[in-house]
Amino acid sequence: MNARLQIIEADLHAAWLDALAGDATSYQAVLTRLSGHLRVFLRRRLRDKPEDVEDLVQEILLSIHQKRHTYDPKQPLTAWIYAIARYKLIDHLRAQARHDDKNDSIDDWHDQLWMVSTEDADASKAHLTHMLSQLPDKQRLPIEHTKLEGHSVAEAALLTGQSESAVKVNIHRGLKALAKLYGGVF
Amino acid sequence: MKTDDLIAQLVADSQSVAPVRIHLMFTHALLLASLVSVALLVGFWGIDLRIVSLLDTPVFWVKLGLMLWLCASAWSMVLHLARPGESAGPMAWSAGASLTGLLAVTISPFAPGSPEEQDLLAQASPWMLAGVDHGWAGVAQAWQAVWRAGASISALAVPWLAALLWTLRDMAPTRPAWAGASAGFMAGALSALLYSLHASVTSGPFETLGYMLGMALMPAIGALLGRWLLRW
């Protein structure tokens, strides 16, 4: 046991024994501290599912509460809590894997591989849509057609009804306007 | 629900709790199961009182000692694995060692049984010898002995296994399969001990093999049941 853990252990253990004896203030203090430790621990381990962290924190706290009579005062509390947290986390991950196996369509995997993270991709897409919405349509549409959907200038001209040179000019002006609005981004 | 709200609820529900008396809980459960198993043995198998004649053979006592050691190791394993954050550790080694010792003693030439059977055992391959000496009838007979002992021990272990798993459910095993396996270990060892009251005198090498199979089967069953029954 390293020194830091020893201090935490000594702190928590004393308060925990008071809590088991029926001291509500100690119990609240211990549970609150534990929820903090658990949150950090789980956040690190559930990076791709941050929305599950709080649910799991609560489930573990509830388990600790329900099983507190099985705690042996002679054993280290930190080890006891860690074993419960680990058990619940693994249980959660297994259930998740089973669920994903049944519900995850293999067809999406190709896209998922090239995505940095769903969250990032969604956020930047929303951001881009917002920025483009500030441009007048005659500039926005050519940019969307050529830069986002991958059409050629000639195709964009057909889609917008503008001439090819107008498309080129509007793309140029639109990007310049965006650069002015969001200086340095482009 | 917010976590702080949950904590407030848990605190409101926090009357003092006495730490569970784990030894007492398991002792009660095992005693109750023993009554059932002994009743089963007396009712369906019967006790062979000729066991008294074995009391002056050292092998009998060595075997008894090893079985008891096995039970004690398994008992300690069950108690450890019943709680989060404790490992079965050295107890598993101790159980493994006693099992190996048991195996060594029972297949050694000093094992009890009729002289012919001991002759068989002294050979490298008793199965083949059984076939050579007695033809297919010998193999069938040997197989029957294995089956009889193995099935009896498995059946007599059921009450103990049930009692241990039942009690473990009230605890908090974070390794359900291991906890179940150690419960099976203990149930099998106790059952073998009990069954020897019925069959010690008549048991030959093949019944001993049946003992081993029965005792090996129980931890496997316990592990499977544990994964399923001991989740919380």
GROMACS .gro file of C-alpha atoms in nm:
model
  418
    1MET     CA    1   0.000   0.000   0.000
    2ASN     CA    2   0.149   0.335  -0.093
    3ALA     CA    3   0.144   0.629   0.143
    4ARG     CA    4  -0.140   0.815  -0.026
    5LEU     CA    5  -0.362   0.511  -0.022
    6GLN     CA    6  -0.275   0.450   0.342
    7ILE     CA    7  -0.396   0.797   0.436
    8ILE     CA    8  -0.720   0.752   0.242
    9GLU     CA    9  -0.767   0.410   0.399
   10ALA     CA   10  -0.717   0.539   0.753
   11ASP     CA   11  -0.953   0.831   0.691
   12LEU     CA   12  -1.230   0.634   0.528
   13HIS     CA   13  -1.204   0.332   0.755
   14ALA     CA   14  -1.265   0.531   1.072
   15ALA     CA   15  -1.560   0.719   0.922
   16TRP     CA   16  -1.698   0.397   0.774
   17LEU     CA   17  -1.701   0.220   1.110
   18ASP     CA   18  -1.888   0.517   1.260
   19ALA     CA   19  -2.132   0.497   0.971
   20LEU     CA   20  -2.190   0.125   1.028
   21ALA     CA   21  -2.264   0.205   1.391
   22GLY     CA   22  -2.547   0.430   1.270
   23ASP     CA   23  -2.383   0.775   1.245
   24ALA     CA   24  -2.565   0.944   0.955
   25THR     CA   25  -2.320   1.234   0.921
   26SER     CA   26  -2.023   1.001   0.878
   27TYR     CA   27  -2.219   0.787   0.637
   28GLN     CA   28  -2.303   1.085   0.421
   29ALA     CA   29  -1.943   1.203   0.426
   30VAL     CA   30  -1.809   0.859   0.331
   31LEU     CA   31  -2.057   0.804   0.050
   32THR     CA   32  -1.995   1.149  -0.093
   33ARG     CA   33  -1.619   1.094  -0.090
   34LEU     CA   34  -1.658   0.751  -0.241
   35SER     CA   35  -1.880   0.884  -0.517
   36GLY     CA   36  -1.599   1.126  -0.610
   37HIS     CA   37  -1.338   0.849  -0.623
   38LEU     CA   38  -1.572   0.622  -0.817
   39ARG     CA   39  -1.656   0.893  -1.069
   40VAL     CA   40  -1.292   0.955  -1.154
   41PHE     CA   41  -1.220   0.582  -1.171
   42LEU     CA   42  -1.517   0.509  -1.398
   43ARG     CA   43  -1.467   0.811  -1.622
   44ARG     CA   44  -1.122   0.685  -1.703
   45ARG     CA   45  -1.254   0.341  -1.780
   46LEU     CA   46  -1.572   0.434  -1.968
   47ARG     CA   47  -1.421   0.693  -2.199
   48ASP     CA   48  -1.645   0.604  -2.489
   49LYS     CA   49  -1.959   0.594  -2.274
   50PRO     CA   50  -1.940   0.899  -2.045
   51GLU     CA   51  -2.318   0.898  -2.012
   52ASP     CA   52  -2.302   0.564  -1.826
   53VAL     CA   53  -2.064   0.688  -1.557
   54GLU     CA   54  -2.319   0.843  -1.322
   55ASP     CA   55  -2.556   0.546  -1.347
   56LEU     CA   56  -2.277   0.313  -1.254
   57VAL     CA   57  -2.159   0.533  -0.968
   58GLN     CA   58  -2.509   0.512  -0.826
   59GLU     CA   59  -2.536   0.139  -0.878
   60ILE     CA   60  -2.208   0.083  -0.696
   61LEU     CA   61  -2.310   0.309  -0.408
   62LEU     CA   62  -2.635   0.115  -0.380
   63SER     CA   63  -2.448  -0.216  -0.377
   64ILE     CA   64  -2.213  -0.089  -0.110
   65HIS     CA   65  -2.516   0.011   0.094
   66GLN     CA   66  -2.692  -0.322   0.050
   67LYS     CA   67  -2.385  -0.532   0.123
   68ARG     CA   68  -2.238  -0.326   0.404
   69HIS     CA   69  -2.326  -0.587   0.665
   70THR     CA   70  -2.087  -0.831   0.496
   71TYR     CA   71  -1.790  -0.600   0.551
   72ASP     CA   72  -1.530  -0.739   0.786
   73PRO     CA   73  -1.395  -0.450   1.001
   74LYS     CA   74  -1.051  -0.611   0.995
   75GLN     CA   75  -1.012  -0.593   0.617
   76PRO     CA   76  -0.899  -0.281   0.427
   77LEU     CA   77  -1.201  -0.078   0.323
   78THR     CA   78  -1.031   0.046   0.006
   79ALA     CA   79  -0.977  -0.311  -0.114
   80TRP     CA   80  -1.338  -0.399  -0.033
   81ILE     CA   81  -1.474  -0.099  -0.223
   82TYR     CA   82  -1.239  -0.151  -0.516
   83ALA     CA   83  -1.346  -0.516  -0.552
   84ILE     CA   84  -1.712  -0.414  -0.561
   85ALA     CA   85  -1.648  -0.133  -0.810
   86ARG     CA   86  -1.446  -0.363  -1.035
   87TYR     CA   87  -1.712  -0.634  -1.016
   88LYS     CA   88  -1.989  -0.392  -1.109
   89LEU     CA   89  -1.783  -0.234  -1.387
   90ILE     CA   90  -1.704  -0.571  -1.545
   91ASP     CA   91  -2.067  -0.672  -1.512
   92HIS     CA   92  -2.165  -0.350  -1.685
   93LEU     CA   93  -1.913  -0.396  -1.966
   94ARG     CA   94  -2.029  -0.754  -2.024
   95ALA     CA   95  -2.393  -0.652  -2.040
   96GLN     CA   96  -2.294  -0.372  -2.275
   97ALA     CA   97  -2.102  -0.611  -2.501
   98ARG     CA   98  -2.398  -0.849  -2.512
   99HIS     CA   99  -2.629  -0.561  -2.594
  100ASP     CA  100  -2.399  -0.428  -2.867
  101ASP     CA  101  -2.362  -0.772  -3.020
  102LYS     CA  102  -2.736  -0.790  -3.062
  103ASN     CA  103  -2.799  -0.432  -3.169
  104ASP     CA  104  -2.487  -0.307  -3.343
  105SER     CA  105  -2.515  -0.341  -3.718
  106ILE     CA  106  -2.192  -0.454  -3.882
  107ASP     CA  107  -2.274  -0.221  -4.174
  108ASP     CA  108  -2.177   0.080  -3.961
  109TRP     CA  109  -1.838  -0.053  -3.861
  110HIS     CA  110  -1.662   0.078  -4.169
  111ASP     CA  111  -1.764   0.433  -4.088
  112GLN     CA  112  -1.693   0.391  -3.717
  113LEU     CA  113  -1.334   0.295  -3.783
  114TRP     CA  114  -1.262   0.627  -3.955
  115MET     CA  115  -1.436   0.841  -3.698
  116VAL     CA  116  -1.216   0.995  -3.428
  117SER     CA  117  -1.506   0.966  -3.190
  118THR     CA  118  -1.878   0.993  -3.248
  119GLU     CA  119  -1.898   1.282  -3.011
  120ASP     CA  120  -1.626   1.483  -3.187
  121ALA     CA  121  -1.768   1.414  -3.529
  122ASP     CA  122  -2.120   1.514  -3.429
  123ALA     CA  123  -1.999   1.829  -3.260
  124SER     CA  124  -1.789   1.952  -3.550
  125LYS     CA  125  -2.066   1.874  -3.796
  126ALA     CA  126  -2.312   2.082  -3.595
  127HIS     CA  127  -2.054   2.358  -3.572
  128LEU     CA  128  -1.997   2.361  -3.947
  129THR     CA  129  -2.368   2.368  -4.025
  130HIS     CA  130  -2.404   2.665  -3.795
  131MET     CA  131  -2.117   2.855  -3.956
  132LEU     CA  132  -2.244   2.794  -4.309
  133SER     CA  133  -2.594   2.904  -4.214
  134GLN     CA  134  -2.458   3.257  -4.172
  135LEU     CA  135  -2.380   3.282  -4.544
  136PRO     CA  136  -2.632   3.383  -4.808
  137ASP     CA  137  -2.771   3.085  -5.001
  138LYS     CA  138  -2.593   3.172  -5.326
  139GLN     CA  139  -2.257   3.130  -5.146
  140ARG     CA  140  -2.362   2.851  -4.904
  141LEU     CA  141  -2.503   2.609  -5.162
  142PRO     CA  142  -2.198   2.605  -5.394
  143ILE     CA  143  -1.972   2.547  -5.092
  144GLU     CA  144  -2.190   2.261  -4.963
  145HIS     CA  145  -2.212   2.098  -5.304
  146THR     CA  146  -1.841   2.115  -5.381
  147LYS     CA  147  -1.666   2.100  -5.043
  148LEU     CA  148  -1.902   1.878  -4.841
  149GLU     CA  149  -2.078   1.659  -5.094
  150GLY     CA  150  -1.784   1.628  -5.330
  151HIS     CA  151  -1.948   1.750  -5.652
  152SER     CA  152  -1.746   1.915  -5.927
  153VAL     CA  153  -1.783   2.283  -6.007
  154ALA     CA  154  -1.980   2.192  -6.325
  155GLU     CA  155  -2.224   1.976  -6.123
  156ALA     CA  156  -2.263   2.250  -5.862
  157ALA     CA  157  -2.342   2.492  -6.144
  158LEU     CA  158  -2.617   2.259  -6.267
  159LEU     CA  159  -2.756   2.207  -5.914
  160THR     CA  160  -2.765   2.579  -5.826
  161GLY     CA  161  -2.847   2.720  -6.169
  162GLN     CA  162  -2.545   2.949  -6.147
  163SER     CA  163  -2.281   2.965  -6.417
  164GLU     CA  164  -1.954   2.782  -6.352
  165SER     CA  165  -1.760   3.104  -6.305
  166ALA     CA  166  -2.029   3.234  -6.065
  167VAL     CA  167  -1.994   2.912  -5.863
  168LYS     CA  168  -1.617   2.963  -5.839
  169VAL     CA  169  -1.656   3.327  -5.738
  170ASN     CA  170  -1.926   3.246  -5.478
  171ILE     CA  171  -1.718   2.968  -5.322
  172HIS     CA  172  -1.425   3.207  -5.299
  173ARG     CA  173  -1.634   3.487  -5.148
  174GLY     CA  174  -1.811   3.253  -4.909
  175LEU     CA  175  -1.487   3.110  -4.771
  176LYS     CA  176  -1.345   3.459  -4.740
  177ALA     CA  177  -1.653   3.569  -4.546
  178LEU     CA  178  -1.621   3.270  -4.314
  179ALA     CA  179  -1.256   3.346  -4.257
  180LYS     CA  180  -1.352   3.696  -4.159
  181LEU     CA  181  -1.626   3.572  -3.925
  182TYR     CA  182  -1.414   3.302  -3.760
  183GLY     CA  183  -1.071   3.456  -3.808
  184GLY     CA  184  -0.790   3.203  -3.823
  185VAL     CA  185  -1.003   2.892  -3.839
  186PHE     CA  186  -0.947   2.840  -4.212
  187MET     CA  187  -3.185   1.066  -1.014
  188LYS     CA  188  -2.895   1.276  -0.900
  189THR     CA  189  -2.619   1.101  -0.710
  190ASP     CA  190  -2.651   1.341  -0.416
  191ASP     CA  191  -3.021   1.254  -0.388
  192LEU     CA  192  -2.936   0.886  -0.386
  193ILE     CA  193  -2.680   0.941  -0.112
  194ALA     CA  194  -2.939   1.132   0.092
  195GLN     CA  195  -3.180   0.840   0.055
  196LEU     CA  196  -2.918   0.585   0.155
  197VAL     CA  197  -2.821   0.794   0.456
  198ALA     CA  198  -3.186   0.814   0.561
  199ASP     CA  199  -3.192   0.433   0.551
  200SER     CA  200  -2.873   0.393   0.754
  201GLN     CA  201  -2.967   0.231   1.081
  202SER     CA  202  -2.667   0.066   1.242
  203VAL     CA  203  -2.578  -0.275   1.106
  204ALA     CA  204  -2.388  -0.544   1.289
  205PRO     CA  205  -2.118  -0.708   1.081
  206VAL     CA  206  -2.242  -1.047   0.970
  207ARG     CA  207  -2.111  -1.346   1.169
  208ILE     CA  208  -1.991  -1.535   0.871
  209HIS     CA  209  -1.856  -1.845   1.051
  210LEU     CA  210  -2.180  -1.894   1.235
  211MET     CA  211  -2.387  -1.854   0.919
  212PHE     CA  212  -2.191  -2.113   0.727
  213THR     CA  213  -2.174  -2.352   1.024
  214HIS     CA  214  -2.551  -2.346   1.061
  215ALA     CA  215  -2.603  -2.404   0.691
  216LEU     CA  216  -2.355  -2.693   0.683
  217LEU     CA  217  -2.502  -2.861   0.991
  218LEU     CA  218  -2.849  -2.846   0.843
  219ALA     CA  219  -2.724  -2.992   0.517
  220SER     CA  220  -2.535  -3.263   0.706
  221LEU     CA  221  -2.860  -3.381   0.861
  222VAL     CA  222  -3.012  -3.417   0.516
  223SER     CA  223  -2.710  -3.592   0.366
  224VAL     CA  224  -2.671  -3.834   0.657
  225ALA     CA  225  -3.041  -3.914   0.642
  226LEU     CA  226  -3.006  -3.980   0.270
  227LEU     CA  227  -2.708  -4.210   0.327
  228VAL     CA  228  -2.879  -4.407   0.603
  229GLY     CA  229  -3.205  -4.426   0.411
  230PHE     CA  230  -3.084  -4.514   0.062
  231TRP     CA  231  -2.730  -4.650   0.093
  232GLY     CA  232  -2.702  -4.779   0.450
  233ILE     CA  233  -2.397  -4.774   0.675
  234ASP     CA  234  -2.148  -5.059   0.661
  235LEU     CA  235  -2.042  -5.118   1.021
  236ARG     CA  236  -1.745  -5.324   0.909
  237ILE     CA  237  -1.568  -4.991   0.878
  238VAL     CA  238  -1.461  -5.050   1.239
  239SER     CA  239  -1.220  -5.316   1.113
  240LEU     CA  240  -1.032  -5.047   0.920
  241LEU     CA  241  -0.967  -4.832   1.223
  242ASP     CA  242  -0.627  -4.990   1.284
  243THR     CA  243  -0.498  -4.946   0.928
  244PRO     CA  244  -0.277  -4.640   0.885
  245VAL     CA  245  -0.400  -4.581   0.531
  246PHE     CA  246  -0.749  -4.521   0.664
  247TRP     CA  247  -0.625  -4.248   0.894
  248VAL     CA  248  -0.401  -4.089   0.633
  249LYS     CA  249  -0.695  -4.072   0.395
  250LEU     CA  250  -0.922  -3.936   0.665
  251GLY     CA  251  -0.666  -3.672   0.756
  252LEU     CA  252  -0.622  -3.564   0.395
  253MET     CA  253  -0.997  -3.544   0.344
  254LEU     CA  254  -1.034  -3.331   0.655
  255TRP     CA  255  -0.750  -3.107   0.541
  256LEU     CA  256  -0.924  -3.072   0.209
  257CYS     CA  257  -1.249  -2.975   0.384
  258ALA     CA  258  -1.065  -2.722   0.600
  259SER     CA  259  -0.895  -2.565   0.298
  260ALA     CA  260  -1.223  -2.548   0.110
  261TRP     CA  261  -1.393  -2.396   0.415
  262SER     CA  262  -1.133  -2.122   0.427
  263MET     CA  263  -1.162  -2.065   0.051
  264VAL     CA  264  -1.539  -2.030   0.073
  265LEU     CA  265  -1.515  -1.780   0.359
  266HIS     CA  266  -1.254  -1.573   0.175
  267LEU     CA  267  -1.433  -1.570  -0.158
  268ALA     CA  268  -1.761  -1.477   0.012
  269ARG     CA  269  -1.628  -1.123   0.054
  270PRO     CA  270  -1.510  -0.861  -0.194
  271GLY     CA  271  -1.142  -0.783  -0.195
  272GLU     CA  272  -1.011  -1.112  -0.056
  273SER     CA  273  -0.841  -1.378  -0.262
  274ALA     CA  274  -0.854  -1.754  -0.213
  275GLY     CA  275  -0.475  -1.740  -0.240
  276PRO     CA  276  -0.277  -1.992  -0.036
  277MET     CA  277  -0.592  -2.185   0.051
  278ALA     CA  278  -0.630  -2.291  -0.311
  279TRP     CA  279  -0.277  -2.429  -0.302
  280SER     CA  280  -0.351  -2.609   0.022
  281ALA     CA  281  -0.664  -2.765  -0.127
  282GLY     CA  282  -0.474  -2.864  -0.439
  283ALA     CA  283  -0.198  -3.017  -0.229
  284SER     CA  284  -0.437  -3.224  -0.019
  285LEU     CA  285  -0.616  -3.342  -0.331
  286THR     CA  286  -0.286  -3.451  -0.486
  287GLY     CA  287  -0.194  -3.626  -0.162
  288LEU     CA  288  -0.526  -3.804  -0.161
  289LEU     CA  289  -0.475  -3.915  -0.517
  290ALA     CA  290  -0.127  -4.042  -0.436
  291VAL     CA  291  -0.241  -4.239  -0.132
  292THR     CA  292  -0.542  -4.394  -0.301
  293ILE     CA  293  -0.356  -4.519  -0.605
  294SER     CA  294  -0.058  -4.631  -0.402
  295PRO     CA  295  -0.018  -5.007  -0.340
  296PHE     CA  296  -0.103  -4.951   0.027
  297ALA     CA  297  -0.460  -4.862  -0.052
  298PRO     CA  298  -0.717  -5.081   0.123
  299GLY     CA  299  -0.899  -5.342  -0.077
  300SER     CA  300  -0.863  -5.710  -0.150
  301PRO     CA  301  -0.514  -5.839  -0.236
  302GLU     CA  302  -0.611  -5.904  -0.597
  303GLU     CA  303  -0.726  -5.548  -0.635
  304GLN     CA  304  -0.403  -5.421  -0.487
  305ASP     CA  305  -0.218  -5.632  -0.739
  306LEU     CA  306  -0.417  -5.466  -1.012
  307LEU     CA  307  -0.331  -5.126  -0.881
  308ALA     CA  308   0.037  -5.200  -0.859
  309GLN     CA  309   0.035  -5.235  -1.235
  310ALA     CA  310   0.060  -4.937  -1.460
  311SER     CA  311  -0.270  -4.984  -1.632
  312PRO     CA  312  -0.543  -5.132  -1.414
  313TRP     CA  313  -0.802  -5.079  -1.683
  314MET     CA  314  -0.622  -5.302  -1.925
  315LEU     CA  315  -0.552  -5.564  -1.660
  316ALA     CA  316  -0.917  -5.575  -1.565
  317GLY     CA  317  -0.993  -5.655  -1.925
  318VAL     CA  318  -0.715  -5.914  -1.957
  319ASP     CA  319  -0.802  -6.100  -1.637
  320HIS     CA  320  -1.177  -6.102  -1.656
  321GLY     CA  321  -1.260  -6.018  -2.015
  322TRP     CA  322  -1.536  -5.772  -2.092
  323ALA     CA  323  -1.717  -5.868  -1.775
  324GLY     CA  324  -1.421  -5.731  -1.582
  325VAL     CA  325  -1.431  -5.400  -1.766
  326ALA     CA  326  -1.807  -5.374  -1.714
  327GLN     CA  327  -1.765  -5.449  -1.344
  328ALA     CA  328  -1.492  -5.191  -1.309
  329TRP     CA  329  -1.700  -4.934  -1.491
  330GLN     CA  330  -1.993  -5.010  -1.263
  331ALA     CA  331  -1.777  -4.951  -0.956
  332VAL     CA  332  -1.660  -4.615  -1.090
  333TRP     CA  333  -2.014  -4.512  -1.175
  334ARG     CA  334  -2.156  -4.624  -0.840
  335ALA     CA  335  -1.908  -4.429  -0.631
  336GLY     CA  336  -1.906  -4.122  -0.856
  337ALA     CA  337  -2.283  -4.093  -0.876
  338SER     CA  338  -2.330  -4.158  -0.504
  339ILE     CA  339  -2.082  -3.892  -0.406
  340SER     CA  340  -2.232  -3.639  -0.644
  341ALA     CA  341  -2.582  -3.710  -0.512
  342LEU     CA  342  -2.482  -3.691  -0.145
  343ALA     CA  343  -2.299  -3.363  -0.209
  344VAL     CA  344  -2.611  -3.185  -0.332
  345PRO     CA  345  -2.746  -3.075   0.010
  346TRP     CA  346  -2.408  -2.930   0.108
  347LEU     CA  347  -2.360  -2.754  -0.221
  348ALA     CA  348  -2.710  -2.608  -0.198
  349ALA     CA  349  -2.651  -2.489   0.159
  350LEU     CA  350  -2.318  -2.326   0.073
  351LEU     CA  351  -2.450  -2.153  -0.238
  352TRP     CA  352  -2.757  -2.038  -0.049
  353THR     CA  353  -2.544  -1.882   0.223
  354LEU     CA  354  -2.303  -1.730  -0.030
  355ARG     CA  355  -2.597  -1.549  -0.187
  356ASP     CA  356  -2.636  -1.356   0.139
  357MET     CA  357  -2.272  -1.254   0.122
  358ALA     CA  358  -2.105  -1.055  -0.155
  359PRO     CA  359  -1.884  -1.279  -0.371
  360THR     CA  360  -1.720  -1.072  -0.643
  361ARG     CA  361  -1.583  -1.385  -0.810
  362PRO     CA  362  -1.901  -1.589  -0.841
  363ALA     CA  363  -1.750  -1.876  -1.039
  364TRP     CA  364  -1.459  -1.922  -0.799
  365ALA     CA  365  -1.683  -1.894  -0.496
  366GLY     CA  366  -1.913  -2.157  -0.649
  367ALA     CA  367  -1.619  -2.382  -0.731
  368SER     CA  368  -1.485  -2.371  -0.376
  369ALA     CA  369  -1.835  -2.447  -0.245
  370GLY     CA  370  -1.841  -2.747  -0.479
  371PHE     CA  371  -1.496  -2.847  -0.360
  372MET     CA  372  -1.612  -2.853  -0.001
  373ALA     CA  373  -1.941  -3.028  -0.079
  374GLY     CA  374  -1.755  -3.298  -0.272
  375ALA     CA  375  -1.500  -3.354   0.004
  376LEU     CA  376  -1.768  -3.378   0.274
  377SER     CA  377  -1.969  -3.612   0.059
  378ALA     CA  378  -1.671  -3.839  -0.006
  379LEU     CA  379  -1.608  -3.848   0.366
  380LEU     CA  380  -1.967  -3.949   0.432
  381TYR     CA  381  -1.983  -4.204   0.154
  382SER     CA  382  -1.674  -4.379   0.286
  383LEU     CA  383  -1.888  -4.478   0.587
  384HIS     CA  384  -2.091  -4.684   0.345
  385ALA     CA  385  -1.825  -4.812   0.112
  386SER     CA  386  -1.481  -4.800   0.272
  387VAL     CA  387  -1.449  -5.173   0.325
  388THR     CA  388  -1.574  -5.283  -0.012
  389SER     CA  389  -1.410  -5.011  -0.214
  390GLY     CA  390  -1.145  -5.118  -0.459
  391PRO     CA  391  -0.933  -4.919  -0.701
  392PHE     CA  392  -1.217  -4.851  -0.938
  393GLU     CA  393  -1.445  -4.716  -0.671
  394THR     CA  394  -1.159  -4.493  -0.566
  395LEU     CA  395  -1.146  -4.361  -0.917
  396GLY     CA  396  -1.518  -4.296  -0.885
  397TYR     CA  397  -1.450  -4.102  -0.563
  398MET     CA  398  -1.204  -3.887  -0.750
  399LEU     CA  399  -1.438  -3.822  -1.039
  400GLY     CA  400  -1.724  -3.735  -0.804
  401MET     CA  401  -1.504  -3.497  -0.609
  402ALA     CA  402  -1.370  -3.340  -0.927
  403LEU     CA  403  -1.717  -3.298  -1.073
  404MET     CA  404  -1.854  -3.095  -0.783
  405PRO     CA  405  -1.626  -2.789  -0.819
  406ALA     CA  406  -1.711  -2.778  -1.190
  407ILE     CA  407  -2.083  -2.788  -1.115
  408GLY     CA  408  -2.033  -2.534  -0.838
  409ALA     CA  409  -1.851  -2.297  -1.073
  410LEU     CA  410  -2.127  -2.316  -1.332
  411LEU     CA  411  -2.401  -2.268  -1.073
  412GLY     CA  412  -2.202  -1.991  -0.907
  413ARG     CA  413  -2.177  -1.786  -1.224
  414TRP     CA  414  -2.550  -1.805  -1.254
  415LEU     CA  415  -2.676  -1.801  -0.891
  416LEU     CA  416  -2.423  -1.584  -0.712
  417ARG     CA  417  -2.455  -1.269  -0.922
  418TRP     CA  418  -2.570  -0.959  -0.743
   0.00000   0.00000   0.00000
